[in-house]
PDB file of C-alpha atoms in Angstrom:
ATOM      1  CA  MET L   1     -16.540 -21.843  30.609  1.00  0.00           C
ATOM      2  CA  ARG L   2     -13.236 -21.357  28.817  1.00  0.00           C
ATOM      3  CA  THR L   3     -13.235 -19.655  25.452  1.00  0.00           C
ATOM      4  CA  SER L   4     -10.606 -20.348  22.841  1.00  0.00           C
ATOM      5  CA  PRO L   5      -8.374 -17.537  21.609  1.00  0.00           C
ATOM      6  CA  PRO L   6      -9.566 -15.826  18.429  1.00  0.00           C
ATOM      7  CA  LEU L   7      -8.278 -16.346  14.922  1.00  0.00           C
ATOM      8  CA  ALA L   8      -5.973 -13.518  13.825  1.00  0.00           C
ATOM      9  CA  VAL L   9      -6.662 -12.323  10.272  1.00  0.00           C
ATOM     10  CA  LEU L  10      -3.535 -10.468   9.158  1.00  0.00           C
ATOM     11  CA  THR L  11      -4.058  -7.750   6.584  1.00  0.00           C
ATOM     12  CA  SER L  12      -3.155  -4.114   6.087  1.00  0.00           C
ATOM     13  CA  ARG L  13      -5.995  -3.403   3.661  1.00  0.00           C
ATOM     14  CA  VAL L  14      -9.448  -4.905   3.883  1.00  0.00           C
ATOM     15  CA  ARG L  15     -10.436  -5.750   0.340  1.00  0.00           C
ATOM     16  CA  THR L  16     -13.582  -7.478  -0.915  1.00  0.00           C
ATOM     17  CA  GLU L  17     -12.059 -10.908  -0.261  1.00  0.00           C
ATOM     18  CA  GLU L  18     -11.284 -10.068   3.369  1.00  0.00           C
ATOM     19  CA  LYS L  19     -14.774  -8.636   3.866  1.00  0.00           C
ATOM     20  CA  ARG L  20     -16.181 -11.950   2.660  1.00  0.00           C
ATOM     21  CA  ILE L  21     -13.886 -13.867   4.995  1.00  0.00           C
ATOM     22  CA  PHE L  22     -15.061 -11.706   7.919  1.00  0.00           C
ATOM     23  CA  GLU L  23     -18.708 -12.289   6.929  1.00  0.00           C
ATOM     24  CA  ALA L  24     -18.144 -16.058   6.732  1.00  0.00           C
ATOM     25  CA  LEU L  25     -16.436 -16.103  10.129  1.00  0.00           C
ATOM     26  CA  ASP L  26     -19.287 -14.053  11.641  1.00  0.00           C
ATOM     27  CA  HIS L  27     -21.866 -16.346  10.033  1.00  0.00           C
ATOM     28  CA  ARG L  28     -20.166 -19.405  11.557  1.00  0.00           C
ATOM     29  CA  GLY L  29     -19.746 -17.768  14.952  1.00  0.00           C
ATOM     30  CA  ILE L  30     -15.953 -17.969  14.810  1.00  0.00           C
ATOM     31  CA  SER L  31     -14.157 -15.470  17.009  1.00  0.00           C
ATOM     32  CA  TYR L  32     -11.521 -13.456  15.103  1.00  0.00           C
ATOM     33  CA  LEU L  33      -9.529 -10.252  15.225  1.00  0.00           C
ATOM     34  CA  HIS L  34      -8.480  -8.153  12.257  1.00  0.00           C
ATOM     35  CA  VAL L  35      -4.779  -7.514  12.862  1.00  0.00           C
ATOM     36  CA  ASP L  36      -3.457  -4.575  10.844  1.00  0.00           C
ATOM     37  CA  THR L  37       0.094  -5.590   9.956  1.00  0.00           C
ATOM     38  CA  ARG L  38       1.112  -1.935   9.563  1.00  0.00           C
ATOM     39  CA  ARG L  39       0.671  -1.596  13.330  1.00  0.00           C
ATOM     40  CA  PHE L  40       1.665  -5.121  14.339  1.00  0.00           C
ATOM     41  CA  GLN L  41       4.042  -5.349  17.283  1.00  0.00           C
ATOM     42  CA  LYS L  42       5.939  -8.054  19.053  1.00  0.00           C
ATOM     43  CA  GLY L  43       3.607  -8.031  22.101  1.00  0.00           C
ATOM     44  CA  LEU L  44       2.368 -11.559  21.515  1.00  0.00           C
ATOM     45  CA  THR L  45       1.318 -12.725  24.949  1.00  0.00           C
ATOM     46  CA  GLY L  46      -2.149 -12.673  26.425  1.00  0.00           C
ATOM     47  CA  GLY L  47      -1.183  -9.957  28.897  1.00  0.00           C
ATOM     48  CA  LYS L  48       0.005  -9.797  32.502  1.00  0.00           C
ATOM     49  CA  GLY L  49       2.932 -12.108  31.789  1.00  0.00           C
ATOM     50  CA  SER L  50       0.678 -15.076  31.027  1.00  0.00           C
ATOM     51  CA  GLY L  51       3.008 -16.341  28.301  1.00  0.00           C
ATOM     52  CA  VAL L  52      -0.096 -17.410  26.350  1.00  0.00           C
ATOM     53  CA  PRO L  53      -0.375 -16.145  22.759  1.00  0.00           C
ATOM     54  CA  PRO L  54      -3.468 -13.985  22.236  1.00  0.00           C
ATOM     55  CA  TYR L  55      -4.444 -15.877  19.046  1.00  0.00           C
ATOM     56  CA  GLY L  56      -5.443 -19.494  18.543  1.00  0.00           C
ATOM     57  CA  ALA L  57      -4.249 -19.416  14.925  1.00  0.00           C
ATOM     58  CA  ALA L  58      -3.518 -16.888  12.192  1.00  0.00           C
ATOM     59  CA  LEU L  59      -4.577 -16.439   8.588  1.00  0.00           C
ATOM     60  CA  SER L  60      -2.250 -14.198   6.601  1.00  0.00           C
ATOM     61  CA  ARG L  61      -4.045 -12.120   3.957  1.00  0.00           C
ATOM     62  CA  GLU L  62      -1.325  -9.474   3.775  1.00  0.00           C
ATOM     63  CA  ILE L  63      -0.571  -8.254   0.242  1.00  0.00           C
ATOM     64  CA  SER L  64       2.995  -7.213   1.098  1.00  0.00           C
ATOM     65  CA  GLN L  65       5.171 -10.320   1.167  1.00  0.00           C
ATOM     66  CA  SER L  66       7.832  -8.753   3.377  1.00  0.00           C
ATOM     67  CA  ARG L  67       5.243  -7.567   5.913  1.00  0.00           C
ATOM     68  CA  ALA L  68       3.506 -10.958   5.825  1.00  0.00           C
ATOM     69  CA  LEU L  69       6.808 -12.752   6.375  1.00  0.00           C
ATOM     70  CA  TYR L  70       7.703 -10.541   9.346  1.00  0.00           C
ATOM     71  CA  ALA L  71       4.290 -10.923  10.999  1.00  0.00           C
ATOM     72  CA  VAL L  72       4.081 -14.677  10.445  1.00  0.00           C
ATOM     73  CA  ARG L  73       7.608 -15.222  11.793  1.00  0.00           C
ATOM     74  CA  LEU L  74       6.674 -13.326  14.947  1.00  0.00           C
ATOM     75  CA  LEU L  75       3.521 -15.385  15.379  1.00  0.00           C
ATOM     76  CA  GLU L  76       5.321 -18.668  14.755  1.00  0.00           C
ATOM     77  CA  SER L  77       7.971 -17.710  17.328  1.00  0.00           C
ATOM     78  CA  ALA L  78       5.094 -17.346  19.827  1.00  0.00           C
ATOM     79  CA  HIS L  79       3.842 -20.835  18.818  1.00  0.00           C
ATOM     80  CA  VAL L  80       0.762 -19.524  17.013  1.00  0.00           C
ATOM     81  CA  PRO L  81      -0.158 -21.860  14.128  1.00  0.00           C
ATOM     82  CA  THR L  82      -0.387 -20.032  10.800  1.00  0.00           C
ATOM     83  CA  VAL L  83      -2.218 -21.002   7.620  1.00  0.00           C
ATOM     84  CA  ASN L  84       0.587 -19.699   5.412  1.00  0.00           C
ATOM     85  CA  THR L  85       3.896 -20.519   7.106  1.00  0.00           C
ATOM     86  CA  ALA L  86       6.947 -18.256   6.998  1.00  0.00           C
ATOM     87  CA  GLU L  87       8.772 -20.943   5.035  1.00  0.00           C
ATOM     88  CA  VAL L  88       6.109 -20.924   2.302  1.00  0.00           C
ATOM     89  CA  ILE L  89       6.021 -17.099   2.144  1.00  0.00           C
ATOM     90  CA  ALA L  90       9.832 -16.938   1.872  1.00  0.00           C
ATOM     91  CA  THR L  91       9.881 -19.618  -0.852  1.00  0.00           C
ATOM     92  CA  VAL L  92       7.276 -17.779  -2.917  1.00  0.00           C
ATOM     93  CA  GLU L  93       9.223 -14.529  -2.510  1.00  0.00           C
ATOM     94  CA  VAL L  94      12.469 -16.145  -3.735  1.00  0.00           C
ATOM     95  CA  GLU L  95      10.735 -17.854  -6.660  1.00  0.00           C
ATOM     96  CA  ALA L  96       9.066 -14.596  -7.705  1.00  0.00           C
ATOM     97  CA  PHE L  97      12.428 -12.810  -7.594  1.00  0.00           C
ATOM     98  CA  GLU L  98      14.106 -15.572  -9.605  1.00  0.00           C
ATOM     99  CA  ALA L  99      11.305 -15.546 -12.204  1.00  0.00           C
ATOM    100  CA  GLY L 100      11.635 -11.770 -12.583  1.00  0.00           C
ATOM    101  CA  THR L 101      15.400 -12.063 -12.982  1.00  0.00           C
ATOM    102  CA  LEU L 102      14.995 -14.811 -15.597  1.00  0.00           C
ATOM    103  CA  LEU L 103      12.500 -12.679 -17.548  1.00  0.00           C
ATOM    104  CA  ARG L 104      14.960  -9.768 -17.598  1.00  0.00           C
ATOM    105  CA  ILE L 105      17.757 -12.044 -18.855  1.00  0.00           C
ATOM    106  CA  ILE L 106      15.577 -13.507 -21.626  1.00  0.00           C
ATOM    107  CA  ALA L 107      14.245 -10.132 -22.776  1.00  0.00           C
TER     108      ALA L 107
END
């Protein structure tokens, strides 16, 4: 019997929301791994040169946008589907910067 790779839940801090996500995944019997983005590395294959990503998909819950962007880009380069894509994270980051700049100009 072949098991599917687990869902990667990317977060550096496990807050109440992440605890609830973990509980819901456990309740539904969904295999997952908490991936601490502070210790995330580029080793994204299933080991022994298999070339297979170790995750079936990834859910980014990282509070740091730059860390989330880095981690999601690495996962996408390994062909791991992500719930929040690098493109979306980068767009939100730019829009937040532009909004902050606009507020400083207006003030």
